[in-house]
mmCIF file of C-alpha atoms in Angstrom:
data_model
loop_
_atom_site.group_PDB
_atom_site.id
_atom_site.type_symbol
_atom_site.label_atom_id
_atom_site.label_comp_id
_atom_site.label_asym_id
_atom_site.label_seq_id
_atom_site.Cartn_x
_atom_site.Cartn_y
_atom_site.Cartn_z
ATOM 1 C CA MET A 1 13.382 -20.939 20.325
ATOM 2 C CA ALA A 2 16.217 -23.235 19.315
ATOM 3 C CA VAL A 3 19.473 -21.716 18.121
ATOM 4 C CA GLU A 4 19.251 -23.834 14.936
ATOM 5 C CA GLU A 5 15.972 -22.080 13.966
ATOM 6 C CA LYS A 6 17.586 -18.647 14.290
ATOM 7 C CA VAL A 7 20.393 -19.687 11.949
ATOM 8 C CA LEU A 8 17.931 -21.218 9.461
ATOM 9 C CA ILE A 9 15.709 -18.124 9.296
ATOM 10 C CA LYS A 10 18.782 -15.848 9.326
ATOM 11 C CA LYS A 11 16.997 -12.732 10.541
ATOM 12 C CA PHE A 12 17.482 -10.524 13.575
ATOM 13 C CA ILE A 13 14.438 -11.624 15.538
ATOM 14 C CA ASN A 14 13.827 -12.627 19.134
ATOM 15 C CA ASN A 15 10.738 -14.813 19.285
ATOM 16 C CA PRO A 16 8.724 -15.627 16.119
ATOM 17 C CA GLU A 17 5.512 -15.340 18.113
ATOM 18 C CA THR A 18 6.128 -11.758 19.229
ATOM 19 C CA ILE A 19 7.535 -10.201 16.035
ATOM 20 C CA THR A 20 4.486 -8.040 15.312
ATOM 21 C CA GLN A 21 4.162 -6.690 18.836
ATOM 22 C CA GLU A 22 7.879 -5.931 19.065
ATOM 23 C CA LEU A 23 8.140 -4.273 15.641
ATOM 24 C CA LEU A 24 5.189 -1.992 16.447
ATOM 25 C CA GLU A 25 6.771 -1.085 19.779
ATOM 26 C CA GLY A 26 10.024 -0.238 18.017
ATOM 27 C CA TYR A 27 8.237 1.696 15.276
ATOM 28 C CA THR A 28 6.220 3.845 17.659
ATOM 29 C CA MET A 29 9.310 4.445 19.810
ATOM 30 C CA ALA A 30 11.270 5.583 16.744
ATOM 31 C CA TYR A 31 8.553 8.012 15.599
ATOM 32 C CA ALA A 32 7.007 8.904 18.952
ATOM 33 C CA ASP A 33 6.313 12.470 17.806
ATOM 34 C CA LYS A 34 4.060 11.155 15.017
ATOM 35 C CA VAL A 35 2.548 7.775 15.955
ATOM 36 C CA ALA A 36 1.488 5.843 19.040
ATOM 37 C CA LEU A 37 -0.059 2.518 19.975
ATOM 38 C CA GLY A 38 -3.813 2.954 20.445
ATOM 39 C CA GLY A 39 -4.525 -0.620 21.510
ATOM 40 C CA GLU A 40 -3.201 -4.091 20.744
ATOM 41 C CA ASN A 41 -1.725 -3.903 17.211
ATOM 42 C CA ILE A 42 -3.493 -0.615 16.513
ATOM 43 C CA VAL A 43 -1.332 2.355 15.442
ATOM 44 C CA VAL A 44 -2.789 5.866 15.669
ATOM 45 C CA ARG A 45 -1.599 9.414 15.165
ATOM 46 C CA ALA A 46 0.284 10.854 18.125
ATOM 47 C CA ASN A 47 -1.429 14.164 17.406
ATOM 48 C CA PRO A 48 -5.043 13.367 16.471
ATOM 49 C CA LYS A 49 -6.817 15.632 14.044
ATOM 50 C CA SER A 50 -10.000 17.473 14.927
ATOM 51 C CA GLU A 51 -12.854 15.119 15.807
ATOM 52 C CA ASP A 52 -15.223 16.937 13.456
ATOM 53 C CA LYS A 53 -13.248 15.595 10.503
ATOM 54 C CA VAL A 54 -13.619 12.195 8.849
ATOM 55 C CA ALA A 55 -11.165 9.535 10.053
ATOM 56 C CA ILE A 56 -9.244 7.423 7.528
ATOM 57 C CA VAL A 57 -8.579 3.873 8.750
ATOM 58 C CA SER A 58 -6.813 1.023 6.973
ATOM 59 C CA MET A 59 -5.722 -2.489 7.838
ATOM 60 C CA GLY A 60 -3.416 -5.319 6.815
ATOM 61 C CA GLY A 61 -0.901 -7.890 7.901
ATOM 62 C CA SER A 62 2.541 -7.081 9.257
ATOM 63 C CA GLY A 63 5.774 -8.045 7.505
ATOM 64 C CA HIS A 64 5.208 -5.387 4.822
ATOM 65 C CA GLU A 65 6.860 -2.446 6.541
ATOM 66 C CA PRO A 66 6.705 0.485 6.266
ATOM 67 C CA ALA A 67 3.137 -0.280 5.110
ATOM 68 C CA ILE A 68 0.642 0.226 6.429
ATOM 69 C CA SER A 69 1.459 1.927 9.723
ATOM 70 C CA GLY A 70 4.192 4.023 8.092
ATOM 71 C CA PHE A 71 1.471 6.163 6.543
ATOM 72 C CA VAL A 72 -0.345 7.019 9.757
ATOM 73 C CA GLY A 73 0.111 10.729 10.397
ATOM 74 C CA GLU A 74 -1.017 14.231 9.564
ATOM 75 C CA GLY A 75 -2.573 14.350 6.112
ATOM 76 C CA MET A 76 -2.825 10.582 5.680
ATOM 77 C CA LEU A 77 -4.187 7.770 7.854
ATOM 78 C CA ASP A 78 -5.618 8.206 11.330
ATOM 79 C CA CYS A 79 -5.215 4.557 12.183
ATOM 80 C CA SER A 80 -3.675 1.304 10.990
ATOM 81 C CA VAL A 81 -5.062 -1.999 12.245
ATOM 82 C CA VAL A 82 -2.263 -4.551 12.110
ATOM 83 C CA GLY A 83 -2.495 -8.301 11.677
ATOM 84 C CA ASP A 84 0.141 -10.942 12.349
ATOM 85 C CA ILE A 85 2.821 -11.641 9.736
ATOM 86 C CA PHE A 86 1.170 -11.811 6.286
ATOM 87 C CA ALA A 87 -2.225 -12.237 7.970
ATOM 88 C CA ALA A 88 -5.294 -10.026 8.188
ATOM 89 C CA PRO A 89 -6.218 -8.545 11.546
ATOM 90 C CA GLY A 90 -9.327 -10.191 12.935
ATOM 91 C CA ALA A 91 -12.716 -8.513 12.709
ATOM 92 C CA PRO A 92 -12.872 -7.755 16.482
ATOM 93 C CA ARG A 93 -9.689 -5.677 16.240
ATOM 94 C CA VAL A 94 -10.936 -3.807 13.175
ATOM 95 C CA PHE A 95 -14.236 -3.147 14.983
ATOM 96 C CA GLU A 96 -12.287 -1.885 18.018
ATOM 97 C CA ALA A 97 -10.568 0.662 15.764
ATOM 98 C CA LEU A 98 -13.874 1.730 14.208
ATOM 99 C CA LYS A 99 -15.350 2.276 17.684
ATOM 100 C CA LYS A 100 -12.304 4.342 18.630
ATOM 101 C CA PHE A 101 -12.903 6.707 15.695
ATOM 102 C CA ASP A 102 -16.694 6.871 16.015
ATOM 103 C CA ARG A 103 -16.776 10.644 16.473
ATOM 104 C CA GLY A 104 -19.742 11.676 14.335
ATOM 105 C CA ALA A 105 -18.008 12.811 11.151
ATOM 106 C CA GLY A 106 -17.666 9.252 9.922
ATOM 107 C CA ILE A 107 -14.907 6.838 8.954
ATOM 108 C CA LEU A 108 -13.501 5.760 5.603
ATOM 109 C CA LEU A 109 -12.182 2.194 5.909
ATOM 110 C CA VAL A 110 -9.701 1.439 3.105
ATOM 111 C CA VAL A 111 -9.200 -2.289 2.468
ATOM 112 C CA LEU A 112 -6.824 -3.988 0.025
ATOM 113 C CA ASN A 113 -8.508 -6.787 -1.903
ATOM 114 C CA HIS A 114 -7.114 -9.907 -0.264
ATOM 115 C CA ALA A 115 -9.490 -12.600 0.945
ATOM 116 C CA GLY A 116 -8.591 -12.430 4.649
ATOM 117 C CA ASP A 117 -8.663 -8.648 4.815
ATOM 118 C CA VAL A 118 -11.988 -8.442 2.986
ATOM 119 C CA MET A 119 -13.569 -11.079 5.237
ATOM 120 C CA SER A 120 -12.431 -9.294 8.418
ATOM 121 C CA ALA A 121 -13.518 -5.919 7.051
ATOM 122 C CA ASN A 122 -16.970 -7.168 6.045
ATOM 123 C CA MET A 123 -17.536 -8.681 9.483
ATOM 124 C CA ALA A 124 -16.344 -5.491 11.178
ATOM 125 C CA MET A 125 -18.643 -3.446 8.939
ATOM 126 C CA GLN A 126 -21.600 -5.571 10.059
ATOM 127 C CA LEU A 127 -20.681 -5.009 13.705
ATOM 128 C CA ALA A 128 -20.284 -1.278 13.043
ATOM 129 C CA GLU A 129 -23.675 -1.080 11.365
ATOM 130 C CA ARG A 130 -25.330 -2.721 14.366
ATOM 131 C CA ALA A 131 -23.519 -0.262 16.632
ATOM 132 C CA GLY A 132 -24.683 2.703 14.580
ATOM 133 C CA ILE A 133 -21.172 3.726 13.525
ATOM 134 C CA LYS A 134 -21.013 5.830 10.358
ATOM 135 C CA VAL A 135 -18.449 4.113 8.132
ATOM 136 C CA LYS A 136 -17.951 3.464 4.412
ATOM 137 C CA MET A 137 -15.585 0.825 3.032
ATOM 138 C CA LEU A 138 -13.453 1.405 -0.056
ATOM 139 C CA MET A 139 -11.623 -1.588 -1.534
ATOM 140 C CA THR A 140 -8.524 -1.181 -3.689
ATOM 141 C CA SER A 141 -8.015 -3.791 -6.405
ATOM 142 C CA GLU A 142 -5.700 -2.274 -8.980
ATOM 143 C CA ASP A 143 -3.436 -5.233 -9.827
ATOM 144 C CA ILE A 144 -3.835 -5.856 -13.570
ATOM 145 C CA SER A 145 -1.894 -9.131 -13.672
ATOM 146 C CA ALA A 146 -5.059 -11.211 -13.982
ATOM 147 C CA GLY A 147 -5.922 -9.492 -17.270
ATOM 148 C CA LEU A 148 -6.944 -6.057 -18.469
ATOM 149 C CA ASP A 149 -10.675 -6.848 -18.525
ATOM 150 C CA VAL A 150 -10.926 -8.844 -15.291
ATOM 151 C CA PRO A 151 -13.620 -7.526 -12.908
ATOM 152 C CA ASP A 152 -12.389 -5.423 -9.984
ATOM 153 C CA GLU A 153 -13.473 -8.018 -7.425
ATOM 154 C CA ASP A 154 -11.041 -10.505 -8.966
ATOM 155 C CA ARG A 155 -8.026 -8.179 -8.775
ATOM 156 C CA ARG A 156 -5.591 -7.946 -5.874
ATOM 157 C CA GLY A 157 -4.898 -4.722 -4.018
ATOM 158 C CA LEU A 158 -1.224 -3.757 -4.124
ATOM 159 C CA ALA A 159 0.748 -0.611 -3.260
ATOM 160 C CA GLY A 160 -1.644 1.705 -5.102
ATOM 161 C CA CYS A 161 -3.356 2.080 -1.743
ATOM 162 C CA ILE A 162 -0.547 4.385 -0.577
ATOM 163 C CA PRO A 163 -1.198 7.402 -2.866
ATOM 164 C CA LEU A 164 -4.897 6.778 -2.283
ATOM 165 C CA TYR A 165 -4.269 7.226 1.476
ATOM 166 C CA LYS A 166 -2.597 10.542 0.622
ATOM 167 C CA ILE A 167 -5.526 11.805 -1.436
ATOM 168 C CA ALA A 168 -8.199 10.660 1.032
ATOM 169 C CA GLY A 169 -6.221 11.951 4.002
ATOM 170 C CA ALA A 170 -5.768 15.389 2.462
ATOM 171 C CA ALA A 171 -9.472 15.632 1.620
ATOM 172 C CA ALA A 172 -10.310 14.702 5.209
ATOM 173 C CA GLU A 173 -7.922 17.319 6.599
ATOM 174 C CA GLU A 174 -9.662 19.872 4.381
ATOM 175 C CA GLY A 175 -12.972 19.033 6.055
ATOM 176 C CA LYS A 176 -14.692 17.185 3.239
ATOM 177 C CA SER A 177 -17.660 14.992 4.181
ATOM 178 C CA LEU A 178 -17.473 11.200 4.233
ATOM 179 C CA ASP A 179 -19.427 10.953 0.980
ATOM 180 C CA GLU A 180 -17.199 13.547 -0.684
ATOM 181 C CA ILE A 181 -13.997 11.813 0.437
ATOM 182 C CA TYR A 182 -15.281 8.450 -0.724
ATOM 183 C CA GLU A 183 -16.103 9.871 -4.160
ATOM 184 C CA ILE A 184 -12.702 11.573 -4.510
ATOM 185 C CA ALA A 185 -10.773 8.478 -3.381
ATOM 186 C CA GLU A 186 -12.862 6.035 -5.415
ATOM 187 C CA ARG A 187 -12.365 8.191 -8.524
ATOM 188 C CA PHE A 188 -8.598 7.809 -8.071
ATOM 189 C CA ASN A 189 -9.040 4.122 -7.308
ATOM 190 C CA LYS A 190 -10.674 3.644 -10.719
ATOM 191 C CA GLN A 191 -7.918 5.571 -12.501
ATOM 192 C CA MET A 192 -4.857 3.707 -11.256
ATOM 193 C CA ALA A 193 -3.269 0.384 -12.052
ATOM 194 C CA THR A 194 -0.359 -1.612 -10.639
ATOM 195 C CA LEU A 195 1.832 -4.400 -11.962
ATOM 196 C CA ALA A 196 4.453 -6.263 -9.942
ATOM 197 C CA VAL A 197 7.551 -8.186 -10.923
ATOM 198 C CA ALA A 198 9.846 -10.402 -8.880
ATOM 199 C CA MET A 199 13.037 -12.337 -9.479
ATOM 200 C CA LYS A 200 13.233 -13.830 -5.968
ATOM 201 C CA SER A 201 10.420 -14.656 -3.590
ATOM 202 C CA CYS A 202 10.242 -13.882 0.120
ATOM 203 C CA THR A 203 10.402 -16.240 3.049
ATOM 204 C CA HIS A 204 8.058 -16.271 6.002
ATOM 205 C CA PRO A 205 9.943 -14.715 8.927
ATOM 206 C CA GLN A 206 8.230 -16.912 11.499
ATOM 207 C CA ASN A 207 9.080 -20.280 9.990
ATOM 208 C CA GLY A 208 11.536 -19.649 7.159
ATOM 209 C CA ALA A 209 9.202 -21.138 4.543
ATOM 210 C CA THR A 210 9.685 -19.906 0.985
ATOM 211 C CA ILE A 211 6.435 -18.597 -0.474
ATOM 212 C CA ALA A 212 7.320 -19.322 -4.122
ATOM 213 C CA GLU A 213 10.259 -20.639 -6.115
ATOM 214 C CA LEU A 214 11.839 -18.651 -8.936
ATOM 215 C CA PRO A 215 14.866 -20.295 -10.574
ATOM 216 C CA ASP A 216 18.025 -18.274 -11.091
ATOM 217 C CA GLY A 217 17.893 -16.309 -14.303
ATOM 218 C CA GLU A 218 14.104 -16.055 -14.340
ATOM 219 C CA MET A 219 11.624 -13.379 -13.339
ATOM 220 C CA GLU A 220 7.856 -13.218 -13.167
ATOM 221 C CA ILE A 221 5.745 -10.211 -14.078
ATOM 222 C CA GLY A 222 2.431 -10.146 -12.281
ATOM 223 C CA MET A 223 3.453 -11.723 -8.987
ATOM 224 C CA GLY A 224 1.273 -10.923 -5.998
ATOM 225 C CA GLN A 225 2.213 -9.272 -2.752
ATOM 226 C CA HIS A 226 3.779 -12.382 -1.229
ATOM 227 C CA GLY A 227 5.090 -13.987 -4.408
ATOM 228 C CA GLU A 228 1.828 -15.510 -5.552
ATOM 229 C CA GLY A 229 2.055 -16.475 -9.206
ATOM 230 C CA GLY A 230 1.116 -14.025 -11.916
ATOM 231 C CA GLY A 231 1.636 -16.067 -15.059
ATOM 232 C CA GLY A 232 4.234 -13.876 -16.741
ATOM 233 C CA ARG A 233 7.397 -15.892 -16.123
ATOM 234 C CA SER A 234 10.334 -15.267 -18.470
ATOM 235 C CA ALA A 235 14.094 -15.086 -18.632
ATOM 236 C CA LEU A 236 15.504 -12.147 -16.711
ATOM 237 C CA LEU A 237 15.238 -8.914 -18.736
ATOM 238 C CA THR A 238 17.215 -5.699 -18.461
ATOM 239 C CA ALA A 239 15.858 -2.741 -16.496
ATOM 240 C CA ASP A 240 14.745 -0.980 -19.685
ATOM 241 C CA GLU A 241 13.131 -4.098 -21.142
ATOM 242 C CA THR A 242 11.282 -4.790 -17.900
ATOM 243 C CA ALA A 243 10.120 -1.179 -17.608
ATOM 244 C CA GLU A 244 8.932 -1.143 -21.229
ATOM 245 C CA ARG A 245 6.934 -4.320 -20.789
ATOM 246 C CA MET A 246 5.307 -3.171 -17.544
ATOM 247 C CA ILE A 247 4.510 0.447 -18.413
ATOM 248 C CA GLY A 248 3.149 -0.768 -21.728
ATOM 249 C CA GLN A 249 0.596 -2.960 -19.961
ATOM 250 C CA LEU A 250 -0.333 -0.222 -17.495
ATOM 251 C CA MET A 251 -0.825 2.299 -20.303
ATOM 252 C CA LYS A 252 -2.918 -0.206 -22.215
ATOM 253 C CA LYS A 253 -5.153 -0.531 -19.147
ATOM 254 C CA LEU A 254 -5.531 3.206 -18.441
ATOM 255 C CA SER A 255 -5.222 4.561 -22.000
ATOM 256 C CA PRO A 256 -3.674 7.904 -21.048
ATOM 257 C CA ALA A 257 -4.069 10.471 -23.829
ATOM 258 C CA LYS A 258 -1.671 13.187 -24.878
ATOM 259 C CA GLY A 259 -1.803 15.955 -22.259
ATOM 260 C CA ASP A 260 -3.164 13.728 -19.454
ATOM 261 C CA LYS A 261 -1.686 14.221 -16.000
ATOM 262 C CA VAL A 262 -0.267 11.044 -14.517
ATOM 263 C CA VAL A 263 1.631 9.885 -11.434
ATOM 264 C CA LEU A 264 4.254 7.154 -11.537
ATOM 265 C CA TYR A 265 5.510 5.329 -8.476
ATOM 266 C CA ILE A 266 8.029 2.511 -8.165
ATOM 267 C CA ASN A 267 7.619 0.505 -4.963
ATOM 268 C CA GLY A 268 10.602 -1.612 -4.022
ATOM 269 C CA VAL A 269 9.493 -4.755 -2.245
ATOM 270 C CA GLY A 270 12.471 -5.431 -0.006
ATOM 271 C CA ALA A 271 15.630 -6.654 -1.701
ATOM 272 C CA THR A 272 16.040 -4.662 -4.897
ATOM 273 C CA THR A 273 18.391 -1.716 -4.665
ATOM 274 C CA MET A 274 17.427 1.910 -5.181
ATOM 275 C CA MET A 275 19.914 1.992 -8.053
ATOM 276 C CA GLU A 276 17.904 -0.626 -9.943
ATOM 277 C CA LEU A 277 14.603 1.054 -9.104
ATOM 278 C CA PHE A 278 15.787 4.397 -10.482
ATOM 279 C CA LEU A 279 16.882 2.697 -13.716
ATOM 280 C CA VAL A 280 13.393 1.288 -14.110
ATOM 281 C CA TYR A 281 11.736 4.605 -13.256
ATOM 282 C CA ARG A 282 13.886 6.410 -15.823
ATOM 283 C CA LYS A 283 12.675 4.302 -18.722
ATOM 284 C CA ALA A 284 9.014 4.265 -17.683
ATOM 285 C CA HIS A 285 9.050 8.061 -17.230
ATOM 286 C CA GLN A 286 10.629 8.517 -20.674
ATOM 287 C CA ILE A 287 7.912 6.408 -22.280
ATOM 288 C CA LEU A 288 5.146 8.420 -20.602
ATOM 289 C CA VAL A 289 6.695 11.719 -21.672
ATOM 290 C CA ASP A 290 7.187 10.434 -25.231
ATOM 291 C CA ALA A 291 3.475 9.605 -25.267
ATOM 292 C CA GLY A 292 2.673 13.215 -24.378
ATOM 293 C CA CYS A 293 1.704 12.610 -20.732
ATOM 294 C CA GLU A 294 2.499 15.127 -17.994
ATOM 295 C CA VAL A 295 4.082 13.290 -15.066
ATOM 296 C CA VAL A 296 2.931 15.512 -12.197
ATOM 297 C CA GLU A 297 4.492 13.379 -9.474
ATOM 298 C CA GLY A 298 6.933 10.528 -9.284
ATOM 299 C CA LYS A 299 8.384 8.598 -6.376
ATOM 300 C CA VAL A 300 10.863 5.760 -6.082
ATOM 301 C CA ASP A 301 10.933 4.200 -2.642
ATOM 302 C CA GLU A 302 9.922 1.241 -0.523
ATOM 303 C CA PHE A 303 6.281 1.648 0.524
ATOM 304 C CA LEU A 304 4.914 -1.879 0.805
ATOM 305 C CA THR A 305 7.606 -4.535 1.094
ATOM 306 C CA VAL A 306 7.662 -8.296 1.516
ATOM 307 C CA GLN A 307 10.673 -9.157 3.605
ATOM 308 C CA GLU A 308 13.613 -10.004 1.311
ATOM 309 C CA MET A 309 11.618 -10.393 -1.905
ATOM 310 C CA ALA A 310 13.497 -9.003 -4.920
ATOM 311 C CA GLY A 311 11.422 -7.014 -7.369
ATOM 312 C CA PHE A 312 9.149 -4.011 -7.468
ATOM 313 C CA GLN A 313 5.666 -2.764 -8.187
ATOM 314 C CA MET A 314 5.003 -0.130 -10.840
ATOM 315 C CA ILE A 315 1.996 2.077 -10.126
ATOM 316 C CA LEU A 316 0.518 4.359 -12.771
ATOM 317 C CA GLY A 317 -2.392 6.694 -12.088
ATOM 318 C CA LYS A 318 -4.260 9.219 -14.197
ATOM 319 C CA VAL A 319 -5.029 12.196 -11.992
ATOM 320 C CA ASP A 320 -7.444 15.096 -12.318
ATOM 321 C CA ASP A 321 -6.970 18.499 -10.706
ATOM 322 C CA ASP A 322 -8.479 17.317 -7.381
ATOM 323 C CA HIS A 323 -6.023 14.475 -7.074
ATOM 324 C CA ALA A 324 -3.010 16.491 -8.219
ATOM 325 C CA THR A 325 -3.837 19.119 -5.590
ATOM 326 C CA TYR A 326 -4.391 16.668 -2.734
ATOM 327 C CA LEU A 327 -1.144 14.849 -3.502
ATOM 328 C CA LYS A 328 0.663 18.149 -2.827
ATOM 329 C CA HIS A 329 -1.115 18.840 0.481
ATOM 330 C CA VAL A 330 0.923 18.776 3.666
ATOM 331 C CA SER A 331 1.505 15.362 5.173
ATOM 332 C CA ASP A 332 3.712 14.277 8.018
ATOM 333 C CA ALA A 333 3.459 10.515 8.184
ATOM 334 C CA PRO A 334 6.794 8.847 8.966
ATOM 335 C CA TYR A 335 7.148 7.501 5.418
ATOM 336 C CA TRP A 336 5.361 10.173 3.321
ATOM 337 C CA THR A 337 6.218 13.764 4.120
ATOM 338 C CA VAL A 338 5.086 16.804 2.149
ATOM 339 C CA LEU A 339 6.295 20.086 3.590
ATOM 340 C CA LYS A 340 4.298 23.324 3.741
#
């Protein structure tokens, strides 16, 4: 690669063509007690759980670290199937992972609603069916930016998949059946909503291309995972104003009543500081409490990032006793730890 390209992209990379392979090697080296490579671009638990328990598998492009492989570990995912930068893994690789976890108890395949991921997952599901593998697919599609009444199939899947991994993974560790885990996870899936905002888009780390343009002084509520437009462009607001606008839309979607248990997560997407994220969380939490909601869990962190994109995703979920319990179960994934 030419020196000029390195300067243009301005990232610490070696070869654009081997980024995914190298980052997964580094990741599994750094957390060798928890994760390992189980094939080309397939990350598995270093300490597999009992084979009589349902396996939880998910998939997605790289460039979003720590997602999705950061949540492979005890109490969460058994396997992450990784695609190239911002690209879905191909169906053959997803099928390879399904074959690896064909152990009788069944597999829950969690897929975020993005066209490439869904196409690969559907093809892999067809191959699995022909091979007699017991697998159910659950698709997350909680992004409300397209409108509060838009059908699920027209919504994008954002970082709401992460707490869903936690709930499904805990139910699997407990020994629930595939049908039971699907029902528990899908119930949470229907009770959560996410809204994203960005003030600066990301660039593609392999070619330096900017995904979207946002002028200085402007922000856009409703942007997708890579900076895809959401239609809510405005002048830059304060942290409180942004939080008010976003939590208001999420509450309108979920209609939490006084006394409802809710979870609130703020997912930083790469270039916004923790200081800013805590300011946003503060206001959103205050609004939920003022409405009489019980915030049973909150987190502010980077779960699903997009290179140097500046902004965050706000995730609100109504939880029942099942979900509140499973969120507290032990987990030991590199980026989501719950102690005994």
